[in-house]
Amino acid sequence: MGKKEILEKFSADPDRYYKVRLFEEKGFARKSCATCHRYFWTMDEKRTNCPDHSDDTYSFIGNPPTKKRFDYTQAWKEVESFFVKNGHTSVNRYPVVCRWRDDLYFTIASIVDFQRVMGSKVVFEFPANPLVVPQTCLRFKDLENVGVTGRHFSSFCMIGQHSIPENHGYWKDQCIDLDYRLVTEQFGVDKNEVVFVEDVWEGGGSFGSSLEFFVKGVELGNAVFTEFQGDLTSYKTLDQKIIDMGAGLERFAWITMGTPTAYDCCFGPVTGNLIQQAGIDANSELLVRYFTEIAKNLDRFGDLSEVRKNASKSAGISEEQVKKTITPLEGIYLIADHIRTLIFAISDGALPSNVGGGYNLRIMLRRIISTMDRLGLKFDMNEIIDAQIDYLKKTYPELEKTRKDVKTIIEIESGRYESSKLRMQKIASKLNQRPTVDDLIRLYESDGVTPDYLKEINVISEIPSTFYTKLSELHQSKKVEKQEHLPLEGLAETELLYYDKDPKEFDAKVLKSFDKYVVLDRTSFYARGGGQEPDHGKIAGFDVVDVNKHGNIVVHELKGGIPKEGETVSCIVDSKRREGITKHHTSTHILNSSSRNVLGSWVWQHSAFKEEDHARLDITHHSALTEEEVAKIEELANAKVKENIPVTIENFDRGTAEQKYGFRIYQGGIVPVKSVRIVSIEDFDVEACGGTHVKSTKDVELIKITRTKRIQDGVVRLEFVAGKTAQEYVKKHEAELAKASAEQAAKEQRDKQREERKEQVREKIPALLEQITQTSEGKVDEILVSGGKFYSTTGDQYDEYFHINFGEKLVKANPKAVYCGIFEEKDTVRAIIHAGEEASKQSKASDIAQAVSLVLGGSGGGSPRFAQGGGPDKSKKDEAINKAKSMVLE
Ligand SMILES: [Zn+2]
Ligand SMILES: [Zn+2]
């Protein structure tokens, strides 16, 4: 059965599904719409059509049906005080990032706050009964309507009125009674204006009949009486019936203000300021006419440009007026809406990126920038953020805390967009025909080119109405991993010893064994979970190589064989491995909070992995980490280790834990059980976690970050070691450093000594010269004298400076002499030859240099008096000297 058939079925029995006490008491009549035949309830005798087909549709624009005027903030105060006065608890909004459901990125309705998924079932958990909540909801399906239709928002405040019939709650009669009185008494709408329309609502695995209430053609709220579980074709009555009334706060404000659009009364001073800055003449009479027509035309045409065209025609507005007034106004409304959504999302820890829910945020920021560029609007983004938060904090004071972080993220992200424009321009210039919706999606998905940019540079004139719907469908829900199916039917859940006494040696009974798997009645082996790797050890003498949880049953994987079913086996957990893993796990918690403290409120654990001797923590962050940031994170983490803070573990009812600690506890993902295990390191770090932990932070010993890397857009990986591995890492690192610095010191010492020796030798030149010229045969300080006219040396205390200076002075003092100095310089051997004035007539320095170099495997040359050369062969130094000697003496 589809929704239409169910509605028919329910409407065929109105006493059972729709008739409430109020209708009887006040004399509401049930009518069928003369146009569409839907059933509705009204006190207005003359009304013949449902709100969708009445003449008074949107007639409140410019002519509100109430005496009182309430803007967004005031409207909530009115709603809240009404429900509190009538026995409800007012609950703070839940985050817009839906951390407690792994099938949703963002909170899309107020009832989602109280839904928890357990297996395949959705259960409801209310922190109070009955309650009312101003829940900010994000929806990205109708983005192209935002700013244009006067009533579509990318985020809006859903007034959630929720009740469970038992325990002080109520059911249909009182719900509708309250909603009617809210609209008539609290807001002052005439009773004849309130129309209830029969409908059916389905979602989250349950459904029920519903009454939508309208005033002047605008739907203010929808009261859903959730009483069936399953889908429309196969269902049964829920154990727990739920009142799920959701109403749009923006519409409550709008109907009392009667402004041309809902945007005009829901952003406080923001839109007014922007209109003034842009210098737009916002003639309200013209806008009332135009936006009333837009509202009426919206459902008549599928295409937005058709809606616009017909509205301006019916309102008698020229093309010039549309261009000068309407188009820039649409841009301003869009900017105000999108920035408000970004403020909520970033405050609650989401980052613009190209994956998951971050997609929507990135595309919205790019739309803001494109819109400003296209319309030539030069607004200061920080000013708009400030004005929005100043206004919103009256209802949502928590936004004050993240004011700075929101600005930081928007600035970084805007910079990225600006720097990608050149590339987008190139891609856009290659588009030759009108791109289809699929082309546009591909262009955005693979190249980051937004349709708003293409509109800005006139490649397309309008964004197709299905673009954002399609894109949002592609990125709406997360993928849930499936586990391998094992035959475990009928087995009792495993008693987990590691949460209690945690014995490392224990006996257990084999409940089932098959292939390589064993299921015991009880176990101390930690099963892989929450990024913590499983324990190893022995069961009945066989090696345990893997441990996994299937539901509440722990399955051990063995190597080498398996024990028989029914046997009692002795089990030993590898306690050294466990200890290593445990230290790394607690360190992950410490590093996660350290990172958030150092970097910003947007840091969440993205995922984690903890092994015996290493671990990694992936955090959400916009950029790669700098060395300074890494050092700061490590420093703070180790300061917390030193403080020796006790690590406490307590079990709470899930709702209590959420109320007490907030949704920060879900760092490792959702907890699909009613009782959550809260691991806290005082108030530094509080997480819902099923892993093993040390007793006190000092047990971790030390945390060293070994490497960091940006692994995807918006996610940074920290690889680290803790405990013994960290100590060893530091020792090894220190030993390497010590070795390197010792080598450096030795080299410096050697260099210094050599320099000193050279210096000494230079000072000795005159004395040496004196001494050597008096010798005709022999050796003075490594300088050989042969036949009173050949002087040579290979002594390593002599350098180039010496050979040049000493040789020159020597042959000057003895014109018959030839000097040949050979020395090593880096990888080569060099030779310097001087020949005295007389000697050079017979033995030219250049000839000697050439011959000597040949011996050394190189080449040389110069003048008859002075020449040099050399070669690589260090073993031929003596041979080279002998060659020179023979050329002079023979
Ligand atoms: Zn109708
Ligand atoms: Zn944990």
Coordinates of N, CA, C and O in Angstrom, one line a residue, residues 259-398:
T259 N 5.5 40.2 6.6 CA 6.6 40.8 5.7 C 6.5 40.1 4.4 O 6.0 39.0 4.2
P260 N 7.1 40.7 3.3 CA 7.0 40.1 2.0 C 7.6 38.6 2.0 O 7.0 37.8 1.3
T261 N 8.6 38.4 2.7 CA 9.2 37.0 2.8 C 9.4 36.7 4.3 O 9.5 37.6 5.1
A262 N 9.6 35.4 4.5 CA 9.9 34.9 5.9 C 11.3 35.4 6.2 O 11.7 35.5 7.4
Y263 N 12.2 35.6 5.2 CA 13.5 36.0 5.4 C 13.6 37.4 6.1 O 14.5 37.7 6.9
D264 N 12.6 38.2 5.8 CA 12.6 39.6 6.3 C 12.5 39.7 7.8 O 12.8 40.7 8.5
C265 N 11.9 38.6 8.5 CA 11.7 38.7 9.9 C 12.4 37.6 10.7 O 12.1 37.4 11.9
C266 N 13.3 36.8 10.1 CA 13.9 35.7 10.8 C 15.4 35.8 10.9 O 16.0 35.0 11.5
F267 N 16.0 36.9 10.4 CA 17.5 37.0 10.6 C 17.8 38.3 11.4 O 18.9 38.8 11.3
G268 N 16.8 38.7 12.2 CA 17.1 39.9 13.0 C 17.5 41.1 12.1 O 16.8 41.3 11.1
P269 N 18.5 41.8 12.5 CA 18.9 43.0 11.6 C 19.7 42.7 10.4 O 20.0 43.5 9.6
V270 N 20.0 41.4 10.2 CA 21.0 41.0 9.1 C 20.5 41.4 7.7 O 21.2 42.1 7.0
T271 N 19.3 41.0 7.3 CA 18.9 41.3 6.0 C 18.7 42.8 5.7 O 19.2 43.3 4.7
G272 N 18.2 43.4 6.7 CA 18.0 44.9 6.6 C 19.3 45.6 6.4 O 19.4 46.5 5.5
N273 N 20.3 45.2 7.2 CA 21.6 45.8 7.0 C 22.2 45.6 5.6 O 22.8 46.5 5.0
L274 N 22.1 44.4 5.1 CA 22.6 44.0 3.8 C 21.9 44.8 2.7 O 22.6 45.3 1.8
I275 N 20.6 44.9 2.9 CA 19.8 45.6 1.8 C 20.3 47.1 1.8 O 20.5 47.7 0.7
Q276 N 20.5 47.7 3.0 CA 21.0 49.0 3.1 C 22.4 49.2 2.5 O 22.6 50.1 1.6
Q277 N 23.3 48.3 2.8 CA 24.6 48.3 2.3 C 24.7 48.2 0.8 O 25.5 48.9 0.1
A278 N 23.7 47.4 0.2 CA 23.7 47.2 -1.2 C 23.0 48.3 -1.9 O 23.0 48.4 -3.1
G279 N 22.3 49.2 -1.1 CA 21.6 50.3 -1.7 C 20.4 49.9 -2.5 O 20.1 50.6 -3.6
I280 N 19.7 48.9 -2.1 CA 18.5 48.5 -2.8 C 17.3 49.2 -2.3 O 17.1 49.4 -1.1
D281 N 16.5 49.7 -3.3 CA 15.2 50.3 -2.9 C 14.2 49.2 -2.7 O 13.6 48.8 -3.6
A282 N 14.0 48.8 -1.4 CA 13.1 47.7 -1.1 C 11.7 48.3 -0.9 O 11.2 48.3 0.2
N283 N 11.1 48.7 -2.0 CA 9.7 49.2 -2.0 C 8.7 48.1 -1.5 O 8.5 47.1 -2.2
S284 N 8.2 48.2 -0.3 CA 7.5 47.1 0.3 C 6.2 46.8 -0.4 O 5.8 45.6 -0.5
E285 N 5.6 47.8 -1.0 CA 4.3 47.5 -1.7 C 4.5 46.6 -2.9 O 3.8 45.6 -3.1
L286 N 5.6 46.9 -3.6 CA 6.0 46.1 -4.8 C 6.4 44.7 -4.4 O 6.0 43.7 -5.0
L287 N 7.1 44.6 -3.3 CA 7.6 43.3 -2.8 C 6.4 42.4 -2.3 O 6.4 41.2 -2.5
V288 N 5.5 43.1 -1.6 CA 4.3 42.3 -1.2 C 3.6 41.7 -2.4 O 3.2 40.5 -2.4
R289 N 3.4 42.5 -3.4 CA 2.7 42.0 -4.6 C 3.5 40.8 -5.2 O 3.0 39.8 -5.5
Y290 N 4.8 41.1 -5.4 CA 5.6 40.1 -6.1 C 5.7 38.8 -5.3 O 5.4 37.7 -5.8
F291 N 6.0 38.8 -4.0 CA 6.2 37.6 -3.2 C 4.8 36.9 -2.9 O 4.8 35.6 -2.8
T292 N 3.7 37.6 -2.9 CA 2.4 36.9 -2.8 C 2.2 36.1 -4.0 O 1.8 34.9 -4.0
E293 N 2.5 36.6 -5.2 CA 2.4 35.9 -6.5 C 3.3 34.7 -6.5 O 3.0 33.6 -7.0
I294 N 4.6 34.9 -6.1 CA 5.5 33.8 -6.0 C 5.0 32.6 -5.2 O 5.0 31.5 -5.6
A295 N 4.5 33.0 -4.0 CA 3.9 31.9 -3.1 C 2.8 31.2 -3.8 O 2.7 29.9 -3.8
K296 N 1.9 31.9 -4.5 CA 0.8 31.3 -5.2 C 1.2 30.4 -6.4 O 0.6 29.4 -6.7
N297 N 2.3 30.9 -7.1 CA 2.7 30.2 -8.3 C 3.6 29.0 -8.1 O 3.7 28.2 -9.0
L298 N 4.1 28.9 -6.9 CA 5.2 27.9 -6.6 C 4.7 26.5 -6.9 O 5.5 25.8 -7.5
D299 N 3.5 26.1 -6.5 CA 3.1 24.8 -6.8 C 2.5 24.6 -8.2 O 2.3 23.5 -8.6
R300 N 2.3 25.7 -8.9 CA 1.7 25.6 -10.2 C 2.7 25.2 -11.3 O 2.4 24.7 -12.3
F301 N 4.0 25.6 -11.1 CA 5.0 25.4 -12.1 C 6.1 24.6 -11.6 O 6.5 24.7 -10.4
G302 N 6.7 23.7 -12.4 CA 7.8 22.9 -12.0 C 9.1 23.6 -12.0 O 9.9 23.4 -11.1
D303 N 9.2 24.6 -12.9 CA 10.4 25.3 -13.1 C 10.5 26.6 -12.4 O 9.5 27.4 -12.6
L304 N 11.5 26.9 -11.7 CA 11.6 28.2 -10.9 C 11.6 29.4 -11.8 O 11.0 30.4 -11.5
S305 N 12.2 29.3 -13.0 CA 12.2 30.5 -13.8 C 10.8 30.8 -14.4 O 10.4 32.0 -14.6
E306 N 10.0 29.7 -14.5 CA 8.6 29.9 -14.9 C 7.8 30.6 -13.8 O 7.0 31.5 -14.0
V307 N 8.1 30.1 -12.6 CA 7.4 30.7 -11.4 C 7.7 32.2 -11.3 O 6.8 33.0 -11.2
R308 N 9.0 32.5 -11.5 CA 9.4 33.9 -11.4 C 8.8 34.8 -12.5 O 8.2 35.8 -12.3
K309 N 8.8 34.2 -13.7 CA 8.3 35.0 -14.9 C 6.8 35.3 -14.7 O 6.3 36.4 -14.8
N310 N 6.0 34.2 -14.3 CA 4.6 34.4 -14.1 C 4.3 35.4 -12.9 O 3.3 36.1 -13.0
A311 N 5.1 35.3 -11.9 CA 4.9 36.1 -10.7 C 5.1 37.6 -11.0 O 4.3 38.4 -10.7
S312 N 6.2 37.9 -11.8 CA 6.4 39.3 -12.1 C 5.3 39.8 -13.0 O 4.9 41.0 -13.0
K313 N 4.9 38.9 -13.9 CA 3.8 39.3 -14.8 C 2.5 39.7 -14.1 O 2.0 40.7 -14.2
S314 N 2.1 38.7 -13.2 CA 0.9 38.9 -12.4 C 1.0 40.1 -11.5 O 0.0 40.8 -11.2
A315 N 2.2 40.3 -11.0 CA 2.4 41.4 -10.0 C 2.6 42.8 -10.8 O 2.7 43.8 -10.1
G316 N 2.7 42.7 -12.1 CA 2.9 43.9 -12.9 C 4.3 44.6 -12.6 O 4.4 45.8 -12.4
I317 N 5.3 43.7 -12.6 CA 6.6 44.2 -12.3 C 7.5 44.1 -13.6 O 7.5 43.1 -14.2
S318 N 8.2 45.2 -13.9 CA 8.9 45.3 -15.1 C 10.2 44.5 -15.0 O 10.7 44.2 -13.9
E319 N 10.8 44.1 -16.1 CA 12.1 43.4 -16.1 C 13.2 44.2 -15.4 O 14.0 43.7 -14.7
E320 N 13.1 45.5 -15.6 CA 14.1 46.4 -15.0 C 14.0 46.4 -13.5 O 15.0 46.3 -12.8
Q321 N 12.7 46.3 -13.0 CA 12.5 46.3 -11.5 C 13.0 44.9 -11.0 O 13.6 44.9 -9.9
V322 N 12.8 43.9 -11.7 CA 13.3 42.5 -11.3 C 14.8 42.6 -11.2 O 15.4 42.2 -10.2
K323 N 15.4 43.2 -12.2 CA 16.9 43.2 -12.2 C 17.4 44.1 -11.1 O 18.4 43.7 -10.4
K324 N 16.8 45.2 -10.9 CA 17.3 46.2 -9.9 C 17.0 45.8 -8.5 O 17.7 46.1 -7.6
T325 N 15.8 45.2 -8.3 CA 15.4 44.9 -6.9 C 15.3 43.5 -6.5 O 15.9 43.0 -5.5
I326 N 14.6 42.7 -7.3 CA 14.3 41.3 -6.9 C 15.6 40.5 -6.9 O 15.9 39.8 -5.9
T327 N 16.3 40.5 -8.0 CA 17.5 39.7 -8.1 C 18.5 39.9 -7.0 O 18.9 39.0 -6.3
P328 N 18.9 41.2 -6.7 CA 19.8 41.4 -5.6 C 19.2 41.0 -4.2 O 19.9 40.5 -3.4
L329 N 17.9 41.1 -4.1 CA 17.3 40.7 -2.8 C 17.4 39.2 -2.6 O 17.7 38.7 -1.6
E330 N 17.1 38.5 -3.7 CA 17.2 37.0 -3.7 C 18.6 36.6 -3.2 O 18.8 35.7 -2.4
G331 N 19.6 37.3 -3.7 CA 21.0 37.1 -3.3 C 21.2 37.3 -1.9 O 21.9 36.5 -1.2
I332 N 20.7 38.4 -1.4 CA 20.9 38.8 0.0 C 20.2 37.7 0.9 O 20.8 37.3 2.0
Y333 N 19.0 37.3 0.6 CA 18.3 36.3 1.4 C 19.1 35.0 1.4 O 19.2 34.4 2.4
L334 N 19.6 34.6 0.2 CA 20.4 33.4 0.1 C 21.7 33.5 1.0 O 22.0 32.6 1.8
I335 N 22.4 34.6 1.0 CA 23.6 34.8 1.8 C 23.2 34.7 3.3 O 23.9 34.0 4.0
A336 N 22.2 35.4 3.7 CA 21.8 35.4 5.1 C 21.4 33.9 5.5 O 21.9 33.5 6.6
D337 N 20.7 33.2 4.7 CA 20.3 31.9 5.0 C 21.5 30.9 5.1 O 21.7 30.2 6.1
H338 N 22.3 31.0 4.1 CA 23.5 30.0 4.0 C 24.5 30.3 5.1 O 25.0 29.3 5.7
I339 N 24.7 31.6 5.5 CA 25.7 31.8 6.6 C 25.1 31.3 7.9 O 25.8 30.7 8.7
R340 N 23.8 31.5 8.1 CA 23.2 31.0 9.3 C 23.4 29.5 9.4 O 23.8 28.9 10.5
T341 N 23.2 28.8 8.3 CA 23.4 27.3 8.4 C 24.8 26.9 8.6 O 25.1 26.0 9.4
L342 N 25.7 27.6 8.0 CA 27.2 27.3 8.2 C 27.5 27.6 9.7 O 28.3 26.9 10.3
I343 N 27.0 28.6 10.3 CA 27.3 28.9 11.7 C 26.9 27.7 12.6 O 27.6 27.3 13.4
F344 N 25.7 27.2 12.4 CA 25.2 26.1 13.2 C 26.1 24.9 12.9 O 26.5 24.2 13.9
A345 N 26.3 24.6 11.7 CA 27.1 23.3 11.3 C 28.5 23.4 11.8 O 29.0 22.4 12.4
I346 N 29.2 24.5 11.6 CA 30.6 24.6 12.0 C 30.6 24.6 13.6 O 31.5 24.0 14.2
S347 N 29.7 25.3 14.2 CA 29.7 25.3 15.7 C 29.5 23.9 16.2 O 30.0 23.6 17.3
D348 N 28.8 23.1 15.5 CA 28.6 21.7 16.0 C 29.6 20.8 15.5 O 29.5 19.5 15.6
G349 N 30.7 21.3 14.9 CA 31.8 20.4 14.6 C 31.9 19.9 13.2 O 32.8 19.1 12.9
A350 N 31.1 20.4 12.2 CA 31.2 19.9 10.9 C 32.2 20.9 10.1 O 32.3 22.0 10.4
L351 N 32.9 20.3 9.1 CA 33.8 21.1 8.3 C 33.4 21.0 6.8 O 33.0 19.9 6.4
P352 N 33.5 22.1 6.1 CA 33.3 22.0 4.6 C 34.4 21.1 4.1 O 35.5 21.2 4.4
S353 N 34.0 20.2 3.2 CA 35.0 19.3 2.5 C 34.4 18.7 1.3 O 33.3 19.1 0.9
N354 N 35.1 17.7 0.7 CA 34.5 17.1 -0.5 C 33.9 15.8 -0.2 O 33.6 15.0 -1.1
V355 N 33.8 15.4 1.1 CA 33.3 14.1 1.4 C 32.1 14.2 2.4 O 32.0 15.2 3.2
G356 N 31.3 13.2 2.4 CA 30.2 13.1 3.4 C 29.4 14.3 3.5 O 29.1 15.0 2.5
G357 N 29.0 14.7 4.7 CA 28.1 15.8 4.9 C 28.8 17.2 4.7 O 28.2 18.2 4.4
G358 N 30.1 17.1 4.6 CA 30.9 18.4 4.4 C 30.6 19.0 3.0 O 30.8 20.1 2.8
Y359 N 30.2 18.1 2.1 CA 29.9 18.5 0.7 C 28.9 19.7 0.7 O 29.1 20.7 0.0
N360 N 27.8 19.5 1.5 CA 26.8 20.5 1.5 C 27.3 21.8 2.0 O 26.9 22.9 1.5
L361 N 28.2 21.8 3.0 CA 28.7 23.0 3.6 C 29.6 23.7 2.6 O 29.5 24.9 2.4
R362 N 30.4 22.9 1.9 CA 31.3 23.6 0.9 C 30.5 24.2 -0.2 O 30.7 25.4 -0.6
I363 N 29.5 23.5 -0.7 CA 28.7 24.0 -1.8 C 28.0 25.3 -1.4 O 27.8 26.3 -2.1
M364 N 27.5 25.4 -0.1 CA 26.8 26.5 0.3 C 27.7 27.7 0.4 O 27.4 28.8 0.0
L365 N 28.9 27.5 0.9 CA 29.9 28.7 1.0 C 30.2 29.2 -0.4 O 30.3 30.4 -0.6
R366 N 30.4 28.2 -1.3 CA 30.7 28.6 -2.7 C 29.6 29.4 -3.3 O 29.8 30.3 -4.1
R367 N 28.4 29.0 -2.9 CA 27.2 29.7 -3.4 C 27.2 31.2 -2.9 O 26.9 32.1 -3.6
I368 N 27.5 31.3 -1.6 CA 27.6 32.7 -1.1 C 28.6 33.5 -1.8 O 28.2 34.7 -2.2
I369 N 29.8 33.0 -2.0 CA 30.8 33.8 -2.7 C 30.4 34.1 -4.2 O 30.5 35.2 -4.6
S370 N 29.9 33.1 -4.9 CA 29.5 33.3 -6.3 C 28.4 34.3 -6.4 O 28.4 35.1 -7.3
T371 N 27.5 34.2 -5.4 CA 26.4 35.2 -5.5 C 26.9 36.6 -5.3 O 26.4 37.5 -6.0
M372 N 27.8 36.8 -4.3 CA 28.3 38.1 -4.1 C 29.0 38.6 -5.3 O 28.9 39.8 -5.7
D373 N 29.9 37.7 -5.9 CA 30.6 38.1 -7.1 C 29.7 38.5 -8.3 O 29.9 39.5 -9.0
R374 N 28.7 37.6 -8.5 CA 27.8 37.8 -9.6 C 27.0 39.1 -9.5 O 26.8 39.8 -10.5
L375 N 26.6 39.5 -8.2 CA 25.8 40.7 -8.1 C 26.7 41.9 -7.7 O 26.1 43.0 -7.5
G376 N 28.0 41.7 -7.6 CA 28.9 42.8 -7.3 C 28.6 43.3 -5.8 O 28.8 44.5 -5.6
L377 N 28.3 42.4 -4.9 CA 28.0 42.8 -3.5 C 29.3 42.6 -2.8 O 29.9 41.5 -2.8
K378 N 29.8 43.6 -2.0 CA 31.0 43.5 -1.3 C 30.7 43.5 0.2 O 30.9 44.4 0.9
F379 N 30.2 42.3 0.7 CA 29.9 42.3 2.1 C 31.1 41.7 2.9 O 31.8 40.9 2.4
D380 N 31.2 42.1 4.1 CA 32.2 41.6 5.0 C 31.6 40.3 5.7 O 30.7 40.4 6.5
M381 N 32.2 39.2 5.4 CA 31.6 37.9 5.9 C 31.7 37.9 7.5 O 30.7 37.5 8.1
N382 N 32.8 38.4 8.0 CA 32.9 38.4 9.5 C 31.8 39.3 10.1 O 31.3 38.9 11.2
E383 N 31.5 40.4 9.5 CA 30.4 41.2 10.0 C 29.1 40.5 10.0 O 28.3 40.6 11.0
I384 N 28.8 39.8 9.0 CA 27.5 39.1 8.9 C 27.5 38.0 10.0 O 26.5 37.8 10.6
I385 N 28.6 37.3 10.1 CA 28.7 36.2 11.2 C 28.4 36.8 12.5 O 27.6 36.3 13.3
D386 N 29.1 38.0 12.8 CA 28.8 38.6 14.1 C 27.4 39.0 14.3 O 26.8 38.7 15.4
A387 N 26.8 39.6 13.3 CA 25.4 40.1 13.4 C 24.5 38.9 13.7 O 23.5 38.9 14.5
Q388 N 24.7 37.8 12.9 CA 23.9 36.6 13.1 C 24.0 36.0 14.5 O 23.0 35.7 15.1
I389 N 25.2 35.9 15.0 CA 25.4 35.2 16.3 C 24.8 36.2 17.4 O 24.2 35.7 18.3
D390 N 25.0 37.5 17.2 CA 24.5 38.4 18.2 C 23.0 38.2 18.3 O 22.4 38.3 19.4
Y391 N 22.3 38.0 17.2 CA 20.9 37.8 17.2 C 20.5 36.4 17.6 O 19.6 36.3 18.5
L392 N 21.2 35.4 17.1 CA 20.8 34.0 17.4 C 21.0 33.6 18.9 O 20.4 32.8 19.4
K393 N 22.0 34.3 19.5 CA 22.4 33.8 20.9 C 21.3 34.1 21.9 O 21.4 33.5 23.0
K394 N 20.3 34.9 21.5 CA 19.2 35.1 22.5 C 18.4 33.7 22.6 O 17.9 33.5 23.6
T395 N 18.4 33.0 21.5 CA 17.8 31.6 21.6 C 18.8 30.5 21.8 O 18.5 29.5 22.5
Y396 N 20.0 30.7 21.2 CA 21.0 29.7 21.3 C 22.3 30.2 21.8 O 23.3 30.5 21.1
P397 N 22.4 30.4 23.2 CA 23.6 31.1 23.7 C 24.9 30.3 23.5 O 26.0 30.9 23.5
E398 N 24.8 29.0 23.2 CA 26.0 28.2 23.0 C 26.8 28.7 21.8 O 28.0 28.4 21.7

